[in-house]
C-alpha cells in the first residue's frame, strides 16, 4: 500500500479501538511521539526512586522501612517495563539514557522537590502515586499495545503505593499535634507540584491534540487533573487536613472541586531544569549510571558468550 492508504488504514484501526503492535505499520510521527512520552515516563520512574530512597535508612520502624523498600524497588521495575516497551519502537535504552543525560529528554517535574520529613514519604505515596494512578489508568487504554500492557501491570502495584502512603499520612494526622503539623506541612509543599504532574492546560499543550487524535491519550491533561482533585479532596478532609488553595470550592452543578490557578512560572522553571533538586537528581543519575557500567559490560559479555556457545 502507498503511504496515503497506509495512513488511512492506520487511522481506521485507531478509530475502531485496535491496539497497534510493534510489527504493525505506523506513521513515523506516531512512533516518535510514543518514544518521547514513554521514555520520559521510564526516566521519571527511575529518577523518582531518589527522593524516596533518601528515607529508606531513616524510616521510623522496620515495617515502614520494608514497605518503602518494596515501593522503591517497584518503581525501578516500572522503569524497566517502560524502557523495554519503548525499545519495541526501535530505540535502544542506551540512546534513551544519553538523551536524558544530554538534556534532550525530560522526566516528571515532581521528582525535583526535596523530601524534608517522613511525612513527605506518605504524601508522595498518596498524592504523587495517586496522581500517577489517575494518569496511568487512562494510559492502560492507550492505542499502543506494549504501553497499554505495561500500564495494566504497573497500575496494580501503584494502588499498593497509594494505600501505604495514605495510611502513613492518616497515622500522622491522627497522632500528636507535632505529627499532624508535619503531615500538613508536607501536603502544603506537595499539593501544587502534584497538580503540575498532569502537564500544562490543554490549550497550552503542544502534544495533546495529536496524542488524543491517535488515542495515545484518552483524556486530556485538564480532565485528568480535575479527576485527581475530585478524588483527593474528600480524602484530605477525611483526615482533618487542608490543601493550600484559598480558591478551592465545591461546585454543586458540575460536582467538581474547583481549584485555584497553578503557578505556571514555577512549573516551567522546574521543567526547564531550575527546580530545587534538578541538578542533584541528574548528578546522582549520571554517577550511578557510570558506576553500573561493569554490570552492563558483564551482562553483554555473558550474552555474547552464550550466543557463541549456541552457534
Ligand atoms: N514534568 C516534566 N515535563 C512535563 C510535565 C511535567 N510534569 N508536564 C508536561 N511536560 C512537558 C512535556 O513532556 C512536553 O515537553 P516535550 O514535548 O519536550 O516532551 C511539554 O511539557 C508540553 O507538555 P504536553 O502536555 O504537550 O506534553 P504531553 O502531551 O506529553 O503531556 C504528560 C505530558 C501528561 C506528562 C504526558 O506525557 C504523560 O501522560 N506521560 C506519561 C505519564 C508520565 O510520564 N508520568 C510521569 C510521572 S511517573 C510517576 O509518577 C511514577 C509513579 O510511580 C510515582
PDB file of N, CA, C and O in Angstrom, residues 95-150:
ATOM      1  N   UNK A  95      20.561   4.770  24.124  1.00  0.00           N
ATOM      2  CA  UNK A  95      20.273   6.062  23.474  1.00  0.00           C
ATOM      3  C   UNK A  95      19.304   6.886  24.325  1.00  0.00           C
ATOM      4  O   UNK A  95      19.449   8.098  24.477  1.00  0.00           O
ATOM      5  N   UNK A  96      18.327   6.227  24.937  1.00  0.00           N
ATOM      6  CA  UNK A  96      17.361   6.949  25.784  1.00  0.00           C
ATOM      7  C   UNK A  96      18.075   7.599  26.963  1.00  0.00           C
ATOM      8  O   UNK A  96      17.824   8.760  27.308  1.00  0.00           O
ATOM      9  N   UNK A  97      18.992   6.860  27.574  1.00  0.00           N
ATOM     10  CA  UNK A  97      19.735   7.396  28.730  1.00  0.00           C
ATOM     11  C   UNK A  97      20.625   8.563  28.282  1.00  0.00           C
ATOM     12  O   UNK A  97      20.733   9.587  28.965  1.00  0.00           O
ATOM     13  N   UNK A  98      21.231   8.414  27.092  1.00  0.00           N
ATOM     14  CA  UNK A  98      22.038   9.529  26.562  1.00  0.00           C
ATOM     15  C   UNK A  98      21.175  10.783  26.395  1.00  0.00           C
ATOM     16  O   UNK A  98      21.560  11.889  26.780  1.00  0.00           O
ATOM     17  N   UNK A  99      19.965  10.595  25.855  1.00  0.00           N
ATOM     18  CA  UNK A  99      19.051  11.741  25.665  1.00  0.00           C
ATOM     19  C   UNK A  99      18.762  12.407  27.017  1.00  0.00           C
ATOM     20  O   UNK A  99      18.760  13.638  27.128  1.00  0.00           O
ATOM     21  N   UNK A 100      18.556  11.582  28.036  1.00  0.00           N
ATOM     22  CA  UNK A 100      18.281  12.134  29.373  1.00  0.00           C
ATOM     23  C   UNK A 100      19.485  12.924  29.872  1.00  0.00           C
ATOM     24  O   UNK A 100      19.364  14.073  30.303  1.00  0.00           O
ATOM     25  N   UNK A 101      20.675  12.302  29.767  1.00  0.00           N
ATOM     26  CA  UNK A 101      21.897  12.956  30.296  1.00  0.00           C
ATOM     27  C   UNK A 101      22.261  14.203  29.517  1.00  0.00           C
ATOM     28  O   UNK A 101      22.890  15.121  30.051  1.00  0.00           O
ATOM     29  N   UNK A 102      21.878  14.234  28.234  1.00  0.00           N
ATOM     30  CA  UNK A 102      22.225  15.421  27.425  1.00  0.00           C
ATOM     31  C   UNK A 102      21.111  16.479  27.445  1.00  0.00           C
ATOM     32  O   UNK A 102      21.137  17.439  26.678  1.00  0.00           O
ATOM     33  N   UNK A 103      20.097  16.247  28.305  1.00  0.00           N
ATOM     34  CA  UNK A 103      19.020  17.252  28.396  1.00  0.00           C
ATOM     35  C   UNK A 103      18.077  17.241  27.222  1.00  0.00           C
ATOM     36  O   UNK A 103      17.310  18.177  27.004  1.00  0.00           O
ATOM     37  N   UNK A 104      18.117  16.159  26.413  1.00  0.00           N
ATOM     38  CA  UNK A 104      17.210  16.081  25.245  1.00  0.00           C
ATOM     39  C   UNK A 104      15.949  15.288  25.589  1.00  0.00           C
ATOM     40  O   UNK A 104      15.079  15.095  24.733  1.00  0.00           O
ATOM     41  N   UNK A 105      15.857  14.795  26.821  1.00  0.00           N
ATOM     42  CA  UNK A 105      14.629  14.114  27.275  1.00  0.00           C
ATOM     43  C   UNK A 105      14.322  14.592  28.691  1.00  0.00           C
ATOM     44  O   UNK A 105      15.232  14.930  29.457  1.00  0.00           O
ATOM     45  N   UNK A 106      13.055  14.624  28.994  1.00  0.00           N
ATOM     46  CA  UNK A 106      12.613  15.125  30.300  1.00  0.00           C
ATOM     47  C   UNK A 106      12.254  13.975  31.237  1.00  0.00           C
ATOM     48  O   UNK A 106      12.250  12.810  30.844  1.00  0.00           O
ATOM     49  N   UNK A 107      12.000  14.336  32.478  1.00  0.00           N
ATOM     50  CA  UNK A 107      11.362  13.426  33.430  1.00  0.00           C
ATOM     51  C   UNK A 107      10.421  14.307  34.253  1.00  0.00           C
ATOM     52  O   UNK A 107      10.527  15.537  34.239  1.00  0.00           O
ATOM     53  N   UNK A 108       9.517  13.671  35.014  1.00  0.00           N
ATOM     54  CA  UNK A 108       8.459  14.442  35.665  1.00  0.00           C
ATOM     55  C   UNK A 108       8.995  15.457  36.670  1.00  0.00           C
ATOM     56  O   UNK A 108       9.842  15.140  37.509  1.00  0.00           O
ATOM     57  N   UNK A 109       8.463  16.660  36.569  1.00  0.00           N
ATOM     58  CA  UNK A 109       8.884  17.782  37.435  1.00  0.00           C
ATOM     59  C   UNK A 109       8.765  17.427  38.918  1.00  0.00           C
ATOM     60  O   UNK A 109       9.523  17.893  39.756  1.00  0.00           O
ATOM     61  N   UNK A 110       7.825  16.552  39.242  1.00  0.00           N
ATOM     62  CA  UNK A 110       7.518  16.269  40.656  1.00  0.00           C
ATOM     63  C   UNK A 110       8.725  15.754  41.416  1.00  0.00           C
ATOM     64  O   UNK A 110       8.865  15.963  42.621  1.00  0.00           O
ATOM     65  N   UNK A 111       9.649  15.112  40.696  1.00  0.00           N
ATOM     66  CA  UNK A 111      10.771  14.481  41.403  1.00  0.00           C
ATOM     67  C   UNK A 111      11.929  15.438  41.634  1.00  0.00           C
ATOM     68  O   UNK A 111      12.992  15.040  42.093  1.00  0.00           O
ATOM     69  N   UNK A 112      11.682  16.714  41.338  1.00  0.00           N
ATOM     70  CA  UNK A 112      12.720  17.722  41.586  1.00  0.00           C
ATOM     71  C   UNK A 112      12.474  18.506  42.864  1.00  0.00           C
ATOM     72  O   UNK A 112      13.050  19.580  43.066  1.00  0.00           O
ATOM     73  N   UNK A 113      11.610  17.946  43.739  1.00  0.00           N
ATOM     74  CA  UNK A 113      11.360  18.587  45.034  1.00  0.00           C
ATOM     75  C   UNK A 113      11.997  17.720  46.128  1.00  0.00           C
ATOM     76  O   UNK A 113      12.052  16.504  45.996  1.00  0.00           O
ATOM     77  N   UNK A 114      12.477  18.333  47.220  1.00  0.00           N
ATOM     78  CA  UNK A 114      13.160  17.569  48.286  1.00  0.00           C
ATOM     79  C   UNK A 114      12.168  16.864  49.207  1.00  0.00           C
ATOM     80  O   UNK A 114      11.045  17.323  49.370  1.00  0.00           O
ATOM     81  N   UNK A 115      12.608  15.757  49.794  1.00  0.00           N
ATOM     82  CA  UNK A 115      11.783  15.067  50.812  1.00  0.00           C
ATOM     83  C   UNK A 115      12.338  15.461  52.179  1.00  0.00           C
ATOM     84  O   UNK A 115      13.360  14.934  52.621  1.00  0.00           O
ATOM     85  N   UNK A 116      11.674  16.391  52.835  1.00  0.00           N
ATOM     86  CA  UNK A 116      12.202  17.035  54.049  1.00  0.00           C
ATOM     87  C   UNK A 116      11.814  16.330  55.339  1.00  0.00           C
ATOM     88  O   UNK A 116      12.442  16.540  56.376  1.00  0.00           O
ATOM     89  N   UNK A 117      10.761  15.524  55.321  1.00  0.00           N
ATOM     90  CA  UNK A 117      10.359  14.821  56.552  1.00  0.00           C
ATOM     91  C   UNK A 117       9.762  13.464  56.174  1.00  0.00           C
ATOM     92  O   UNK A 117       9.466  13.211  54.995  1.00  0.00           O
ATOM     93  N   UNK A 118       9.576  12.610  57.170  1.00  0.00           N
ATOM     94  CA  UNK A 118       8.948  11.306  56.920  1.00  0.00           C
ATOM     95  C   UNK A 118       7.545  11.468  56.351  1.00  0.00           C
ATOM     96  O   UNK A 118       7.108  10.687  55.504  1.00  0.00           O
ATOM     97  N   UNK A 119       6.877  12.547  56.714  1.00  0.00           N
ATOM     98  CA  UNK A 119       5.515  12.773  56.199  1.00  0.00           C
ATOM     99  C   UNK A 119       5.539  12.913  54.675  1.00  0.00           C
ATOM    100  O   UNK A 119       4.578  12.541  53.987  1.00  0.00           O
ATOM    101  N   UNK A 120       6.678  13.414  54.141  1.00  0.00           N
ATOM    102  CA  UNK A 120       6.782  13.544  52.675  1.00  0.00           C
ATOM    103  C   UNK A 120       6.648  12.179  52.004  1.00  0.00           C
ATOM    104  O   UNK A 120       6.083  12.063  50.917  1.00  0.00           O
ATOM    105  N   UNK A 121       7.165  11.151  52.662  1.00  0.00           N
ATOM    106  CA  UNK A 121       7.107   9.802  52.057  1.00  0.00           C
ATOM    107  C   UNK A 121       5.662   9.340  51.982  1.00  0.00           C
ATOM    108  O   UNK A 121       5.210   8.773  50.984  1.00  0.00           O
ATOM    109  N   UNK A 122       4.881   9.654  53.008  1.00  0.00           N
ATOM    110  CA  UNK A 122       3.454   9.300  52.972  1.00  0.00           C
ATOM    111  C   UNK A 122       2.721  10.116  51.929  1.00  0.00           C
ATOM    112  O   UNK A 122       1.951   9.585  51.117  1.00  0.00           O
ATOM    113  N   UNK A 123       3.029  11.421  51.856  1.00  0.00           N
ATOM    114  CA  UNK A 123       2.323  12.294  50.907  1.00  0.00           C
ATOM    115  C   UNK A 123       2.693  11.945  49.465  1.00  0.00           C
ATOM    116  O   UNK A 123       1.854  11.987  48.563  1.00  0.00           O
ATOM    117  N   UNK A 124       3.949  11.539  49.240  1.00  0.00           N
ATOM    118  CA  UNK A 124       4.334  11.119  47.871  1.00  0.00           C
ATOM    119  C   UNK A 124       3.513   9.891  47.473  1.00  0.00           C
ATOM    120  O   UNK A 124       2.910   9.829  46.394  1.00  0.00           O
ATOM    121  N   UNK A 125       3.473   8.895  48.352  1.00  0.00           N
ATOM    122  CA  UNK A 125       2.702   7.681  48.026  1.00  0.00           C
ATOM    123  C   UNK A 125       1.241   8.038  47.756  1.00  0.00           C
ATOM    124  O   UNK A 125       0.652   7.598  46.759  1.00  0.00           O
ATOM    125  N   UNK A 126       0.677   8.882  48.587  1.00  0.00           N
ATOM    126  CA  UNK A 126      -0.749   9.229  48.494  1.00  0.00           C
ATOM    127  C   UNK A 126      -1.035  10.156  47.309  1.00  0.00           C
ATOM    128  O   UNK A 126      -1.849   9.836  46.431  1.00  0.00           O
ATOM    129  N   UNK A 127      -0.333  11.290  47.215  1.00  0.00           N
ATOM    130  CA  UNK A 127      -0.655  12.295  46.181  1.00  0.00           C
ATOM    131  C   UNK A 127       0.052  12.007  44.854  1.00  0.00           C
ATOM    132  O   UNK A 127      -0.568  11.978  43.790  1.00  0.00           O
ATOM    133  N   UNK A 128       1.371  11.768  44.894  1.00  0.00           N
ATOM    134  CA  UNK A 128       2.124  11.582  43.644  1.00  0.00           C
ATOM    135  C   UNK A 128       1.718  10.273  42.972  1.00  0.00           C
ATOM    136  O   UNK A 128       1.372  10.248  41.778  1.00  0.00           O
ATOM    137  N   UNK A 129       1.703   9.192  43.734  1.00  0.00           N
ATOM    138  CA  UNK A 129       1.269   7.929  43.116  1.00  0.00           C
ATOM    139  C   UNK A 129      -0.227   7.965  42.831  1.00  0.00           C
ATOM    140  O   UNK A 129      -0.707   7.361  41.876  1.00  0.00           O
ATOM    141  N   UNK A 130      -0.973   8.711  43.661  1.00  0.00           N
ATOM    142  CA  UNK A 130      -2.403   8.877  43.399  1.00  0.00           C
ATOM    143  C   UNK A 130      -2.625   9.580  42.070  1.00  0.00           C
ATOM    144  O   UNK A 130      -3.465   9.167  41.251  1.00  0.00           O
ATOM    145  N   UNK A 131      -1.830  10.616  41.796  1.00  0.00           N
ATOM    146  CA  UNK A 131      -1.940  11.319  40.504  1.00  0.00           C
ATOM    147  C   UNK A 131      -1.498  10.402  39.369  1.00  0.00           C
ATOM    148  O   UNK A 131      -2.124  10.342  38.301  1.00  0.00           O
ATOM    149  N   UNK A 132      -0.438   9.640  39.635  1.00  0.00           N
ATOM    150  CA  UNK A 132       0.051   8.707  38.607  1.00  0.00           C
ATOM    151  C   UNK A 132      -1.011   7.656  38.278  1.00  0.00           C
ATOM    152  O   UNK A 132      -1.198   7.283  37.115  1.00  0.00           O
ATOM    153  N   UNK A 133      -1.735   7.203  39.295  1.00  0.00           N
ATOM    154  CA  UNK A 133      -2.792   6.188  39.065  1.00  0.00           C
ATOM    155  C   UNK A 133      -3.876   6.760  38.152  1.00  0.00           C
ATOM    156  O   UNK A 133      -4.317   6.109  37.194  1.00  0.00           O
ATOM    157  N   UNK A 134      -4.264   8.007  38.383  1.00  0.00           N
ATOM    158  CA  UNK A 134      -5.302   8.626  37.538  1.00  0.00           C
ATOM    159  C   UNK A 134      -4.811   8.672  36.090  1.00  0.00           C
ATOM    160  O   UNK A 134      -5.509   8.285  35.154  1.00  0.00           O
ATOM    161  N   UNK A 135      -3.555   9.080  35.925  1.00  0.00           N
ATOM    162  CA  UNK A 135      -2.974   9.182  34.575  1.00  0.00           C
ATOM    163  C   UNK A 135      -2.783   7.799  33.945  1.00  0.00           C
ATOM    164  O   UNK A 135      -3.139   7.545  32.802  1.00  0.00           O
ATOM    165  N   UNK A 136      -2.224   6.878  34.710  1.00  0.00           N
ATOM    166  CA  UNK A 136      -1.860   5.561  34.167  1.00  0.00           C
ATOM    167  C   UNK A 136      -3.061   4.643  33.948  1.00  0.00           C
ATOM    168  O   UNK A 136      -3.068   3.785  33.082  1.00  0.00           O
ATOM    169  N   UNK A 137      -4.130   4.861  34.727  1.00  0.00           N
ATOM    170  CA  UNK A 137      -5.357   4.077  34.490  1.00  0.00           C
ATOM    171  C   UNK A 137      -5.917   4.442  33.114  1.00  0.00           C
ATOM    172  O   UNK A 137      -6.392   3.593  32.355  1.00  0.00           O
ATOM    173  N   UNK A 138      -5.799   5.729  32.788  1.00  0.00           N
ATOM    174  CA  UNK A 138      -6.201   6.197  31.442  1.00  0.00           C
ATOM    175  C   UNK A 138      -5.271   5.596  30.393  1.00  0.00           C
ATOM    176  O   UNK A 138      -5.698   5.078  29.355  1.00  0.00           O
ATOM    177  N   UNK A 139      -3.958   5.620  30.680  1.00  0.00           N
ATOM    178  CA  UNK A 139      -2.986   5.136  29.683  1.00  0.00           C
ATOM    179  C   UNK A 139      -3.076   3.627  29.474  1.00  0.00           C
ATOM    180  O   UNK A 139      -2.587   3.099  28.479  1.00  0.00           O
ATOM    181  N   UNK A 140      -3.712   2.923  30.399  1.00  0.00           N
ATOM    182  CA  UNK A 140      -3.895   1.465  30.208  1.00  0.00           C
ATOM    183  C   UNK A 140      -4.775   1.209  28.975  1.00  0.00           C
ATOM    184  O   UNK A 140      -4.750   0.135  28.390  1.00  0.00           O
ATOM    185  N   UNK A 141      -5.501   2.258  28.538  1.00  0.00           N
ATOM    186  CA  UNK A 141      -6.362   2.121  27.349  1.00  0.00           C
ATOM    187  C   UNK A 141      -5.689   2.717  26.101  1.00  0.00           C
ATOM    188  O   UNK A 141      -6.335   2.856  25.051  1.00  0.00           O
ATOM    189  N   UNK A 142      -4.424   3.057  26.191  1.00  0.00           N
ATOM    190  CA  UNK A 142      -3.747   3.710  25.072  1.00  0.00           C
ATOM    191  C   UNK A 142      -3.686   2.794  23.847  1.00  0.00           C
ATOM    192  O   UNK A 142      -3.751   1.564  23.973  1.00  0.00           O
ATOM    193  N   UNK A 143      -3.560   3.391  22.675  1.00  0.00           N
ATOM    194  CA  UNK A 143      -3.652   2.607  21.431  1.00  0.00           C
ATOM    195  C   UNK A 143      -2.398   1.766  21.179  1.00  0.00           C
ATOM    196  O   UNK A 143      -2.437   0.824  20.379  1.00  0.00           O
ATOM    197  N   UNK A 144      -1.267   2.067  21.858  1.00  0.00           N
ATOM    198  CA  UNK A 144      -0.061   1.277  21.557  1.00  0.00           C
ATOM    199  C   UNK A 144       0.002   0.081  22.509  1.00  0.00           C
ATOM    200  O   UNK A 144       0.168   0.250  23.726  1.00  0.00           O
ATOM    201  N   UNK A 145      -0.077  -1.123  21.990  1.00  0.00           N
ATOM    202  CA  UNK A 145      -0.182  -2.362  22.768  1.00  0.00           C
ATOM    203  C   UNK A 145       0.813  -2.513  23.907  1.00  0.00           C
ATOM    204  O   UNK A 145       0.403  -2.654  25.075  1.00  0.00           O
ATOM    205  N   UNK A 146       2.122  -2.441  23.624  1.00  0.00           N
ATOM    206  CA  UNK A 146       3.100  -2.632  24.706  1.00  0.00           C
ATOM    207  C   UNK A 146       2.948  -1.632  25.846  1.00  0.00           C
ATOM    208  O   UNK A 146       3.134  -1.966  27.016  1.00  0.00           O
ATOM    209  N   UNK A 147       2.608  -0.370  25.518  1.00  0.00           N
ATOM    210  CA  UNK A 147       2.439   0.653  26.572  1.00  0.00           C
ATOM    211  C   UNK A 147       1.204   0.325  27.405  1.00  0.00           C
ATOM    212  O   UNK A 147       1.235   0.363  28.637  1.00  0.00           O
ATOM    213  N   UNK A 148       0.128  -0.028  26.733  1.00  0.00           N
ATOM    214  CA  UNK A 148      -1.122  -0.366  27.430  1.00  0.00           C
ATOM    215  C   UNK A 148      -0.894  -1.536  28.395  1.00  0.00           C
ATOM    216  O   UNK A 148      -1.266  -1.464  29.574  1.00  0.00           O
ATOM    217  N   UNK A 149      -0.193  -2.558  27.928  1.00  0.00           N
ATOM    218  CA  UNK A 149       0.003  -3.748  28.793  1.00  0.00           C
ATOM    219  C   UNK A 149       0.942  -3.419  29.962  1.00  0.00           C
ATOM    220  O   UNK A 149       0.748  -3.884  31.078  1.00  0.00           O
ATOM    221  N   UNK A 150       1.941  -2.576  29.713  1.00  0.00           N
ATOM    222  CA  UNK A 150       2.838  -2.176  30.822  1.00  0.00           C
ATOM    223  C   UNK A 150       2.043  -1.423  31.882  1.00  0.00           C
ATOM    224  O   UNK A 150       2.235  -1.602  33.088  1.00  0.00           O
TER     225      UNK A 150
END
